[in-house]
Coordinates of C-alpha atoms and ligand atoms in Angstrom, one line a residue:
Chain A
M1 CA 89.3 -136.7 -106.0
T2 CA 86.3 -135.4 -104.6
T3 CA 83.1 -137.7 -104.4
R4 CA 80.5 -134.8 -103.8
P5 CA 77.2 -135.5 -105.9
F6 CA 77.3 -134.1 -109.5
S7 CA 74.4 -131.8 -108.6
D8 CA 73.3 -128.2 -109.0
V9 CA 73.9 -127.7 -105.5
V10 CA 77.3 -128.7 -105.4
Y11 CA 78.0 -126.8 -109.1
H12 CA 77.0 -123.7 -107.1
Q13 CA 79.0 -124.5 -104.1
F14 CA 82.0 -125.0 -106.0
L15 CA 81.3 -121.4 -107.7
A16 CA 81.1 -119.9 -103.9
E17 CA 84.7 -121.5 -104.0
E18 CA 85.4 -119.8 -107.3
K19 CA 85.6 -123.0 -109.3
L20 CA 84.2 -123.5 -112.3
M21 CA 83.4 -127.4 -112.3
G22 CA 82.1 -129.8 -114.5
S23 CA 81.4 -133.9 -115.0
R24 CA 83.7 -135.6 -117.0
C25 CA 82.4 -139.2 -118.3
N26 CA 84.9 -141.9 -117.3
H27 CA 83.9 -143.8 -120.2
C28 CA 83.4 -141.4 -123.2
H29 CA 85.5 -138.6 -121.8
A30 CA 82.7 -136.0 -122.7
R31 CA 82.7 -133.3 -120.4
Y32 CA 79.6 -131.0 -119.3
V33 CA 80.0 -128.0 -117.3
P34 CA 77.5 -127.6 -115.7
P35 CA 77.5 -131.0 -114.7
R36 CA 75.3 -133.9 -115.3
P37 CA 74.3 -137.0 -112.9
L38 CA 74.6 -139.2 -116.0
C39 CA 76.8 -138.7 -119.3
P40 CA 74.1 -138.4 -121.4
R41 CA 75.8 -140.2 -124.2
C42 CA 76.6 -143.2 -122.6
L43 CA 73.6 -142.9 -119.7
R44 CA 76.3 -144.1 -117.2
G45 CA 77.1 -142.3 -113.7
D46 CA 80.9 -143.1 -114.0
L47 CA 82.0 -139.6 -113.5
E48 CA 84.5 -137.8 -112.0
W49 CA 84.8 -133.6 -111.5
E50 CA 87.1 -131.6 -113.4
E51 CA 87.6 -128.0 -113.2
A52 CA 87.5 -125.6 -116.4
N53 CA 90.6 -123.7 -117.3
G54 CA 88.1 -120.5 -117.3
R55 CA 88.5 -119.5 -120.8
G56 CA 85.6 -119.1 -123.2
R57 CA 84.2 -117.6 -126.3
L58 CA 80.9 -115.7 -126.2
V59 CA 78.3 -117.4 -128.5
A60 CA 75.1 -115.3 -127.6
F61 CA 74.4 -112.4 -125.6
T62 CA 71.8 -109.9 -124.6
C63 CA 71.7 -106.9 -122.8
I64 CA 68.8 -106.5 -120.3
A65 CA 66.7 -103.2 -119.4
V66 CA 63.6 -105.3 -117.7
A67 CA 65.2 -106.8 -114.8
P68 CA 63.8 -110.0 -112.9
P69 CA 63.3 -109.4 -109.0
F70 CA 66.7 -110.5 -107.8
M71 CA 68.5 -108.2 -110.2
A72 CA 66.3 -105.3 -109.8
A73 CA 67.1 -105.7 -106.2
Q74 CA 70.6 -104.9 -106.9
G75 CA 69.8 -101.9 -109.0
Y76 CA 69.5 -103.1 -112.5
G77 CA 67.0 -102.1 -114.8
R78 CA 66.3 -99.5 -117.4
K79 CA 68.6 -96.9 -116.0
K80 CA 71.4 -99.4 -115.6
P81 CA 71.0 -102.3 -118.0
Y82 CA 73.2 -105.6 -117.8
V83 CA 74.7 -107.9 -119.8
V84 CA 74.2 -111.6 -119.9
G85 CA 75.3 -114.3 -122.2
V86 CA 76.2 -117.8 -123.3
V87 CA 79.8 -118.9 -123.1
E88 CA 81.4 -121.8 -124.8
L89 CA 84.0 -123.3 -122.6
E90 CA 87.5 -124.6 -123.6
G91 CA 87.5 -128.3 -123.1
G92 CA 83.9 -128.4 -123.6
G93 CA 80.6 -127.5 -121.9
R94 CA 78.5 -124.2 -122.5
V95 CA 77.6 -121.8 -119.6
D96 CA 75.0 -119.1 -119.0
A97 CA 76.8 -116.1 -117.2
R98 CA 76.7 -112.5 -116.3
I99 CA 78.9 -110.8 -119.1
E100 CA 81.1 -108.2 -117.3
G101 CA 83.7 -105.4 -118.6
V102 CA 81.4 -104.7 -121.7
D103 CA 79.3 -101.6 -121.9
P104 CA 75.7 -102.5 -121.6
Q105 CA 74.5 -99.0 -122.9
R106 CA 76.4 -99.8 -126.3
P107 CA 75.4 -103.6 -126.9
E108 CA 76.3 -103.1 -130.8
D109 CA 79.9 -103.1 -129.9
I110 CA 79.7 -106.5 -128.0
R111 CA 81.3 -109.3 -130.6
I112 CA 80.1 -112.6 -130.5
G113 CA 83.2 -114.9 -130.8
M114 CA 84.9 -112.7 -128.2
P115 CA 87.4 -114.4 -126.0
L116 CA 86.5 -114.2 -122.3
K117 CA 87.8 -115.5 -118.5
V118 CA 86.1 -116.4 -115.9
K119 CA 85.1 -114.2 -113.0
F120 CA 82.9 -115.0 -110.0
L121 CA 80.4 -112.7 -108.2
H122 CA 79.6 -113.0 -104.9
L123 CA 76.5 -111.4 -103.1
R124 CA 77.0 -111.5 -99.3
D125 CA 74.5 -109.4 -98.3
V126 CA 71.5 -111.2 -99.4
E127 CA 70.4 -114.3 -97.3
P128 CA 71.7 -116.9 -98.1
P129 CA 74.7 -115.4 -99.4
A130 CA 74.9 -116.4 -103.4
S131 CA 77.7 -116.7 -106.0
Y132 CA 77.0 -116.2 -109.7
L133 CA 79.2 -117.1 -112.5
A134 CA 80.4 -114.2 -115.0
F135 CA 82.9 -113.5 -117.9
E136 CA 84.9 -110.7 -118.7
P137 CA 87.1 -110.0 -121.6
L138 CA 90.3 -111.9 -121.9
Chain B
M1 CA 62.2 -141.6 -138.7
N2 CA 59.3 -144.0 -137.8
K3 CA 56.0 -143.1 -139.7
R4 CA 53.6 -143.0 -136.8
K5 CA 49.6 -143.0 -137.3
L6 CA 46.5 -142.7 -135.4
G7 CA 44.7 -146.0 -134.2
R8 CA 41.9 -144.1 -135.9
G9 CA 40.8 -141.0 -137.4
V10 CA 40.6 -137.6 -135.4
T11 CA 38.4 -134.4 -136.5
I12 CA 37.8 -131.3 -134.9
V13 CA 34.0 -130.5 -134.9
G14 CA 33.7 -127.2 -133.1
A15 CA 35.9 -124.3 -131.8
G16 CA 35.7 -121.3 -129.7
M17 CA 37.7 -118.7 -128.1
T18 CA 37.5 -115.6 -126.1
R19 CA 38.7 -112.6 -127.1
F20 CA 42.4 -112.1 -125.5
G21 CA 43.0 -109.2 -123.5
L22 CA 43.0 -107.9 -120.0
F23 CA 39.9 -109.0 -117.8
K24 CA 40.3 -107.9 -114.2
D25 CA 36.7 -108.8 -113.6
R26 CA 36.5 -112.6 -114.5
D27 CA 38.9 -115.6 -113.8
S28 CA 39.7 -119.1 -115.5
K29 CA 36.2 -120.5 -115.0
D30 CA 34.3 -117.2 -116.5
L31 CA 36.8 -117.3 -119.3
F32 CA 36.6 -121.2 -120.3
A33 CA 32.7 -120.7 -119.9
E34 CA 33.0 -118.2 -122.8
A35 CA 35.0 -120.1 -125.1
F36 CA 33.0 -123.0 -124.2
T37 CA 29.6 -121.7 -125.3
E38 CA 31.0 -120.1 -128.6
M39 CA 32.3 -123.5 -129.4
L40 CA 28.8 -125.4 -129.1
G41 CA 27.5 -122.6 -131.3
S42 CA 30.3 -123.3 -133.9
V43 CA 28.8 -127.1 -134.1
D44 CA 27.3 -126.9 -137.4
R45 CA 24.5 -129.8 -136.6
G46 CA 24.3 -129.1 -132.8
V47 CA 26.0 -131.3 -130.2
D48 CA 24.3 -132.0 -127.0
P49 CA 27.1 -131.2 -124.0
A50 CA 26.0 -134.5 -122.5
E51 CA 27.8 -136.7 -124.8
V52 CA 31.0 -135.1 -124.2
E53 CA 33.0 -137.5 -122.8
A54 CA 36.2 -135.7 -121.2
L55 CA 37.9 -133.0 -120.9
Y56 CA 41.7 -132.0 -121.2
I57 CA 42.6 -128.5 -120.5
G58 CA 46.1 -127.1 -120.6
N59 CA 46.9 -124.5 -118.2
F60 CA 50.9 -123.2 -117.3
S61 CA 50.5 -121.5 -114.2
N62 CA 47.5 -120.5 -112.8
D63 CA 49.3 -121.9 -109.8
Y64 CA 51.4 -119.0 -109.6
F65 CA 49.2 -116.3 -111.4
A66 CA 45.7 -116.9 -109.6
R67 CA 47.0 -118.7 -106.6
Q68 CA 45.0 -121.9 -107.3
S69 CA 46.1 -125.1 -108.9
H70 CA 44.2 -128.3 -109.7
W71 CA 42.2 -126.6 -112.5
A72 CA 40.8 -129.4 -114.4
P73 CA 37.8 -130.3 -112.1
L74 CA 37.1 -126.5 -111.6
I75 CA 36.6 -126.2 -115.3
A76 CA 34.8 -129.6 -115.7
D77 CA 32.2 -128.1 -113.2
V78 CA 31.5 -125.1 -115.2
I79 CA 30.9 -126.9 -118.3
G80 CA 28.4 -129.4 -116.9
L81 CA 31.1 -132.2 -117.1
C82 CA 31.4 -133.4 -113.7
P83 CA 31.5 -136.1 -112.9
K84 CA 33.7 -137.4 -115.7
A85 CA 37.2 -137.3 -116.4
A86 CA 39.3 -133.9 -116.5
T87 CA 42.9 -133.9 -116.7
R88 CA 45.2 -130.9 -116.6
T89 CA 48.4 -130.6 -119.2
E90 CA 51.6 -128.3 -118.6
G91 CA 53.8 -128.0 -121.4
A92 CA 54.7 -124.0 -120.5
C93 CA 53.3 -122.2 -123.4
A94 CA 52.6 -125.4 -125.0
S95 CA 49.9 -126.4 -122.4
S96 CA 47.1 -126.6 -124.4
A97 CA 48.8 -128.2 -127.6
L98 CA 49.7 -131.0 -125.2
A99 CA 45.8 -130.9 -124.0
F100 CA 45.0 -131.4 -127.9
R101 CA 47.6 -134.0 -128.0
E102 CA 45.9 -136.1 -125.1
G103 CA 42.2 -135.7 -126.5
V104 CA 43.4 -136.9 -129.9
F105 CA 45.2 -139.9 -128.7
A106 CA 42.1 -141.0 -126.2
I107 CA 39.9 -140.5 -129.4
A108 CA 42.4 -142.4 -131.8
S109 CA 42.7 -145.3 -129.2
G110 CA 39.0 -145.8 -129.3
F111 CA 38.5 -145.0 -125.6
Y112 CA 36.7 -142.2 -126.2
D113 CA 34.3 -140.7 -129.3
L114 CA 33.9 -137.1 -128.4
V115 CA 36.0 -134.8 -126.1
I116 CA 36.9 -131.5 -125.4
V117 CA 40.3 -129.8 -125.5
G118 CA 41.4 -126.4 -124.5
G119 CA 43.5 -124.1 -122.5
V120 CA 43.2 -121.1 -120.0
E121 CA 45.4 -118.8 -118.5
D122 CA 44.8 -115.7 -115.8
M123 CA 47.6 -113.7 -115.7
S124 CA 46.3 -109.7 -115.3
K125 CA 45.4 -109.9 -111.5
R126 CA 49.6 -110.0 -110.6
T127 CA 51.7 -106.8 -111.1
T128 CA 54.1 -107.2 -114.7
E129 CA 56.9 -107.9 -112.6
E130 CA 55.4 -110.8 -110.6
V131 CA 54.3 -112.1 -114.5
A132 CA 57.6 -112.1 -115.5
E133 CA 58.8 -114.2 -112.3
G134 CA 55.9 -116.7 -113.3
L135 CA 57.1 -116.8 -116.5
A136 CA 60.6 -117.5 -115.9
L137 CA 59.5 -120.6 -114.0
A138 CA 59.1 -122.3 -117.5
A139 CA 63.3 -121.3 -118.6
A140 CA 66.0 -123.4 -118.0
P141 CA 67.5 -122.7 -114.3
Y142 CA 70.7 -122.0 -115.2
E143 CA 69.4 -119.4 -117.6
S144 CA 67.2 -117.6 -114.9
R145 CA 69.9 -117.9 -112.2
A146 CA 72.6 -116.0 -114.7
G147 CA 70.0 -113.5 -115.0
F148 CA 68.1 -114.2 -118.0
T149 CA 64.7 -113.0 -118.6
F150 CA 62.4 -114.5 -121.2
P151 CA 62.8 -111.8 -123.4
G152 CA 66.5 -111.8 -122.6
V153 CA 66.6 -115.8 -123.6
F154 CA 65.1 -114.7 -127.2
G155 CA 67.4 -111.8 -127.3
A156 CA 70.4 -113.9 -127.2
V157 CA 69.2 -116.2 -129.6
A158 CA 68.7 -113.0 -132.1
T159 CA 72.1 -112.1 -131.4
A160 CA 73.4 -115.4 -132.4
Y161 CA 70.8 -115.5 -135.5
F162 CA 72.3 -112.0 -136.4
D163 CA 75.9 -112.8 -136.2
R164 CA 75.4 -116.2 -138.3
Y165 CA 73.3 -114.9 -141.1
G166 CA 73.7 -110.9 -141.1
A167 CA 69.9 -110.0 -140.2
R168 CA 69.5 -107.0 -138.6
R169 CA 67.0 -105.2 -136.1
E170 CA 65.0 -104.0 -138.9
H171 CA 64.3 -107.3 -140.3
L172 CA 62.3 -108.1 -137.1
M173 CA 60.3 -104.9 -137.6
D174 CA 59.0 -106.5 -140.8
I175 CA 57.9 -109.1 -138.9
T176 CA 56.0 -107.0 -136.2
I177 CA 54.8 -104.8 -138.9
K178 CA 53.4 -107.6 -140.7
S179 CA 51.7 -109.3 -137.6
H180 CA 49.9 -105.8 -136.9
R181 CA 48.8 -105.6 -140.3
N182 CA 46.7 -109.0 -139.7
A183 CA 45.4 -108.1 -136.1
P184 CA 42.9 -105.6 -136.9
L185 CA 41.1 -108.1 -138.8
N186 CA 40.9 -110.4 -135.9
P187 CA 37.9 -109.4 -133.7
K188 CA 39.6 -111.8 -131.4
A189 CA 43.0 -109.7 -130.9
Q190 CA 44.3 -107.8 -127.8
F191 CA 46.3 -105.3 -130.1
P192 CA 43.4 -104.9 -132.9
F193 CA 45.4 -101.9 -134.5
T194 CA 48.3 -101.4 -137.3
I195 CA 51.9 -99.8 -136.7
R196 CA 50.5 -96.9 -138.5
D197 CA 47.1 -96.6 -136.4
A198 CA 49.9 -96.5 -133.3
M199 CA 52.0 -93.6 -134.9
Q200 CA 48.7 -91.7 -135.4
A201 CA 47.3 -92.6 -131.9
K202 CA 50.8 -91.5 -130.4
A203 CA 50.7 -88.3 -132.4
E204 CA 47.6 -87.3 -131.0
S205 CA 48.0 -88.1 -127.1
L206 CA 51.4 -86.0 -127.7
R207 CA 49.6 -83.5 -129.4
K208 CA 46.7 -83.3 -126.8
R209 CA 49.6 -83.0 -124.0
G210 CA 50.7 -80.1 -126.0
Q211 CA 54.2 -81.9 -126.6
P212 CA 56.2 -82.0 -129.6
V213 CA 55.4 -84.6 -132.3
P214 CA 58.5 -86.5 -133.6
D215 CA 58.4 -86.4 -137.6
W216 CA 58.4 -90.2 -137.8
K217 CA 58.7 -91.0 -141.7
D218 CA 57.5 -94.5 -141.7
E219 CA 56.6 -97.6 -139.3
K220 CA 60.2 -98.5 -138.7
D221 CA 61.1 -94.8 -138.2
F222 CA 58.5 -95.0 -135.6
L223 CA 59.7 -98.4 -134.1
R224 CA 63.1 -96.8 -133.8
D225 CA 62.0 -94.1 -131.5
P226 CA 63.0 -95.3 -128.0
G227 CA 60.3 -93.2 -126.7
V228 CA 57.8 -95.3 -128.5
N229 CA 59.5 -98.8 -128.7
P230 CA 62.3 -99.1 -125.8
M231 CA 64.5 -101.7 -125.4
V232 CA 63.7 -105.1 -123.2
A233 CA 66.5 -107.3 -124.0
W234 CA 68.9 -106.2 -126.9
P235 CA 68.3 -106.6 -129.4
L236 CA 64.6 -106.7 -128.8
Y237 CA 62.0 -103.8 -128.1
L238 CA 58.7 -103.6 -126.7
Y239 CA 57.2 -104.0 -130.2
D240 CA 58.9 -107.3 -130.4
C241 CA 57.6 -108.8 -127.2
C242 CA 53.7 -110.3 -127.2
P243 CA 51.9 -109.1 -124.3
I244 CA 50.6 -110.3 -120.6
S245 CA 46.8 -111.6 -121.2
D246 CA 43.8 -113.5 -119.9
G247 CA 42.0 -115.8 -122.4
A248 CA 40.6 -119.5 -123.1
S249 CA 40.5 -121.4 -125.9
C250 CA 38.5 -124.9 -126.9
L251 CA 37.9 -127.2 -129.4
L252 CA 35.4 -130.5 -129.8
L253 CA 37.1 -133.3 -130.9
A254 CA 35.1 -136.3 -132.5
A255 CA 36.1 -139.7 -133.8
E256 CA 36.1 -139.4 -137.7
P257 CA 33.3 -142.2 -138.0
I258 CA 30.6 -140.0 -136.2
A259 CA 32.0 -136.7 -137.4
R260 CA 29.3 -135.8 -139.7
R261 CA 27.0 -136.0 -137.2
F262 CA 28.0 -133.0 -136.1
T263 CA 29.0 -131.0 -139.4
D264 CA 29.8 -131.7 -143.0
D265 CA 33.0 -129.8 -142.7
P266 CA 34.9 -131.4 -139.9
I267 CA 38.4 -130.5 -139.8
H268 CA 41.1 -133.6 -139.8
V269 CA 44.0 -134.3 -137.6
I270 CA 46.6 -135.6 -140.1
G271 CA 49.8 -134.9 -138.5
I272 CA 51.2 -134.4 -135.3
G273 CA 54.2 -134.0 -133.6
Q274 CA 56.4 -133.0 -130.2
G275 CA 59.8 -132.3 -129.1
S276 CA 61.9 -131.7 -126.2
G277 CA 64.8 -129.3 -125.9
R278 CA 67.5 -128.6 -123.6
G279 CA 68.5 -125.1 -122.7
F280 CA 71.2 -122.9 -123.8
H281 CA 73.8 -125.3 -121.8
G282 CA 72.9 -128.0 -124.1
S283 CA 72.4 -126.5 -127.2
S284 CA 75.3 -126.5 -129.8
D285 CA 73.1 -124.2 -132.0
L286 CA 71.1 -121.0 -130.5
T287 CA 69.6 -120.4 -134.4
T288 CA 67.4 -123.2 -133.9
F289 CA 65.2 -125.0 -131.8
E290 CA 65.4 -129.2 -131.8
A291 CA 62.2 -129.7 -130.1
T292 CA 60.9 -127.8 -133.1
R293 CA 62.3 -129.5 -135.7
H294 CA 61.7 -132.9 -134.1
A295 CA 57.8 -132.1 -133.8
A296 CA 57.9 -131.0 -137.4
Q297 CA 59.8 -134.2 -138.9
E298 CA 57.2 -136.4 -136.8
A299 CA 54.2 -134.6 -138.2
Y300 CA 55.3 -134.3 -141.8
A301 CA 56.0 -138.2 -142.1
M302 CA 52.5 -138.9 -140.1
A303 CA 50.9 -136.5 -142.8
G304 CA 53.2 -137.6 -146.1
L305 CA 53.5 -133.9 -146.8
A306 CA 56.8 -131.7 -146.9
P307 CA 56.7 -128.3 -145.9
R308 CA 55.9 -126.7 -149.3
D309 CA 52.6 -128.6 -149.1
I310 CA 51.6 -126.2 -145.9
Q311 CA 49.7 -123.6 -147.3
F312 CA 49.7 -121.3 -144.2
A313 CA 50.8 -121.6 -140.4
E314 CA 50.2 -120.2 -136.9
V315 CA 53.5 -120.2 -135.3
H316 CA 54.7 -119.5 -132.0
D317 CA 56.0 -115.8 -131.8
C318 CA 56.4 -115.1 -128.1
F319 CA 59.0 -112.5 -129.5
S320 CA 59.5 -111.5 -133.4
I321 CA 63.1 -113.4 -133.6
A322 CA 61.0 -116.6 -132.6
E323 CA 59.1 -116.5 -135.7
L324 CA 62.0 -116.4 -137.8
I325 CA 63.4 -119.6 -136.2
H326 CA 60.4 -121.3 -136.5
I327 CA 59.7 -120.5 -140.1
E328 CA 62.9 -122.0 -140.6
D329 CA 62.9 -124.9 -138.2
L330 CA 59.7 -126.0 -139.8
G331 CA 61.1 -125.9 -143.2
F332 CA 59.1 -123.2 -145.0
F333 CA 62.2 -121.3 -145.5
K334 CA 66.2 -122.7 -145.6
P335 CA 68.3 -121.4 -142.6
G336 CA 69.1 -118.0 -143.0
E337 CA 66.6 -117.3 -145.5
G338 CA 63.7 -116.7 -143.2
Y339 CA 64.3 -113.0 -142.7
K340 CA 64.5 -112.3 -146.4
A341 CA 61.3 -114.3 -147.0
V342 CA 59.6 -112.0 -144.4
S343 CA 60.7 -108.9 -145.7
D344 CA 60.0 -110.0 -149.3
G345 CA 56.3 -110.0 -148.0
Q346 CA 56.2 -113.8 -148.5
T347 CA 54.7 -114.5 -145.0
R348 CA 51.9 -111.9 -145.3
L349 CA 48.3 -112.7 -145.6
D350 CA 48.1 -112.3 -149.5
G351 CA 51.5 -114.0 -149.9
P352 CA 52.5 -117.9 -150.9
K353 CA 53.1 -118.3 -147.1
P354 CA 50.8 -116.6 -144.7
I355 CA 52.1 -116.9 -141.4
N356 CA 50.1 -115.8 -138.0
T357 CA 47.0 -114.4 -140.1
S358 CA 45.5 -113.9 -136.5
G359 CA 47.9 -111.7 -135.7
G360 CA 50.3 -113.9 -133.7
L361 CA 50.9 -114.2 -130.2
K362 CA 51.9 -110.5 -130.8
C363 CA 48.7 -109.0 -131.4
K364 CA 46.2 -111.6 -130.7
G365 CA 47.7 -112.2 -127.4
H366 CA 49.2 -114.8 -125.3
P367 CA 47.4 -115.9 -122.2
V368 CA 49.9 -118.8 -122.1
G369 CA 47.8 -122.0 -121.5
A370 CA 45.3 -120.9 -123.6
T371 CA 47.4 -120.3 -127.0
G372 CA 47.9 -124.0 -128.4
T373 CA 44.3 -124.5 -128.9
S374 CA 43.8 -120.8 -130.3
Q375 CA 46.1 -121.5 -132.9
L376 CA 44.1 -124.5 -134.0
Y377 CA 41.3 -122.4 -133.8
E378 CA 42.7 -120.3 -136.1
V379 CA 43.7 -123.1 -138.4
W380 CA 40.2 -124.6 -138.5
T381 CA 38.6 -121.2 -138.9
Q382 CA 40.8 -120.6 -142.0
L383 CA 40.5 -124.0 -143.8
R384 CA 36.4 -123.9 -143.2
G385 CA 36.6 -120.3 -145.0
Q386 CA 35.6 -118.9 -142.0
A387 CA 37.9 -116.1 -141.2
G388 CA 35.7 -113.1 -142.8
A389 CA 38.5 -110.1 -143.2
R390 CA 41.4 -112.0 -142.6
Q391 CA 40.4 -115.2 -145.1
I392 CA 43.6 -116.1 -146.9
P393 CA 42.9 -115.1 -150.4
Q394 CA 44.2 -118.4 -151.7
A395 CA 41.6 -120.3 -153.2
D396 CA 40.7 -124.0 -152.0
L397 CA 42.8 -124.3 -148.7
R398 CA 43.5 -127.9 -147.9
F399 CA 46.4 -128.1 -145.5
G400 CA 47.3 -125.6 -142.8
A401 CA 49.2 -126.0 -139.4
A402 CA 50.1 -124.9 -136.0
H403 CA 53.1 -124.7 -133.9
N404 CA 53.3 -124.1 -130.2
L405 CA 56.4 -123.3 -128.1
G406 CA 56.8 -124.1 -124.6
G407 CA 59.3 -122.3 -122.4
T408 CA 62.6 -121.4 -124.2
G409 CA 62.6 -124.0 -126.5
G410 CA 61.5 -127.1 -123.8
T411 CA 58.4 -128.2 -125.6
S412 CA 57.2 -127.9 -129.2
T413 CA 54.4 -129.2 -131.1
F414 CA 53.6 -129.0 -134.5
T415 CA 50.2 -130.1 -135.5
I416 CA 48.9 -130.4 -139.2
L417 CA 45.4 -130.3 -140.3
E418 CA 43.5 -130.9 -143.3
R419 CA 40.0 -130.0 -144.8
R420 CA 38.6 -132.7 -147.2
Ligands
LIG1 ZN1 79.8 -140.7 -121.6

């Protein structure tokens, strides 16, 4: 069992290793993805890392046509919108993620509730290299 | 729920604000000076500024937008308050509602009798991209990292709301059309025109350039035209979003026992509430803001009032969908019923529950840190019957309220005011 701190930094390091990891409370057994330094129910730090199975469903989404600088730098914007959403994970936890494999030009066709599976995006030509959480239709 | 109360009564005896807009040749000091001067002039029996004991000033991100932190003493200097106490509060878009609360608590505790509370933001000196990046500093970090923008967060809220309750983009247009109907009646508004005015202006400019003028058959048809109303973040379009603005607003708060030295018509603070919320990752329901529900419960309990008692309100319509969520979270309409009420005209100026008579953030403008106290300025003005062409036609206004939301639901406040 790993003893890395239950921090956002480590959460993102795990994403770079293509693992979607959360914290499991050893007291009440609730799981949080992303991890939390204390279980918010028990306010205890008696936690362990647990890998999510990577499946979930879409609970909300948007297609963004006016992109923030780091997405604009990857060519996204008015001519090339992208989809981001909120995904509820099997086994507990909600994550914000890019949604791939759907048509950003046809948002009216994207269905809330659709089953999704995890996918990891790696940007190697930025400094420092960054990994992002994404999902695509199951 | 604890029924909280103030140690002693607090009243608003003066209010002032700049027009909201883009003021390239003035910074926060200049804007606050204008709001302060108008506030002094609004005090019916006058006030000697030397009597003011402290300043609480809300500001979100002038650090980023104006490359200057530590605004409280700078503003205090401009209004002749140095060396007395000046404190800055930060709660994203709710920054000046927090300044207001600090002022209320300071007077209620008996420590001060007379304080100025207000807010300011200076956003127009940066590019739109820089402003968007600055605003995103108030979102939850996982949201920004995933690529959510501010409009994107509220766009996602809209998809969740639409999915659950069957509302459509056309219902959001009803909110935009309503706000733009109020705006020309407000001399402080950044966009003082109706959607029909915008339609005529667009047709005129196309005609002048020799381009074909589309045959828009009504306001919604105009808003459906991507040439005038492009998508920002599905299902939100340009006309669903509040603008980038500069501006300042302030209020003079007095302890109830001395209020009548300044006016025969003080406005009483009878309910205040504040809540905190989690981002998307911590929310089980995206069609509501837990921070708002908490703030509202606190304020209603303190005032001994129910939502139906509130005759009108300013709510934080940073995006059209936000207004819909708030009027339900505040209990004015049942969950899933808000959009029907808006489409029925219930929230219009002449409806039974006028919402955002000022034109709201959408039309009045949203200089982030100045918004909270500008909403209270509107409620104060309406309660005193001084709103001119936008005065709510209901007779005997007594209870009005203001709701201010910071970030993507992280901070929320609700304030109930009474005219006695
Ligand atoms: Zn626990």
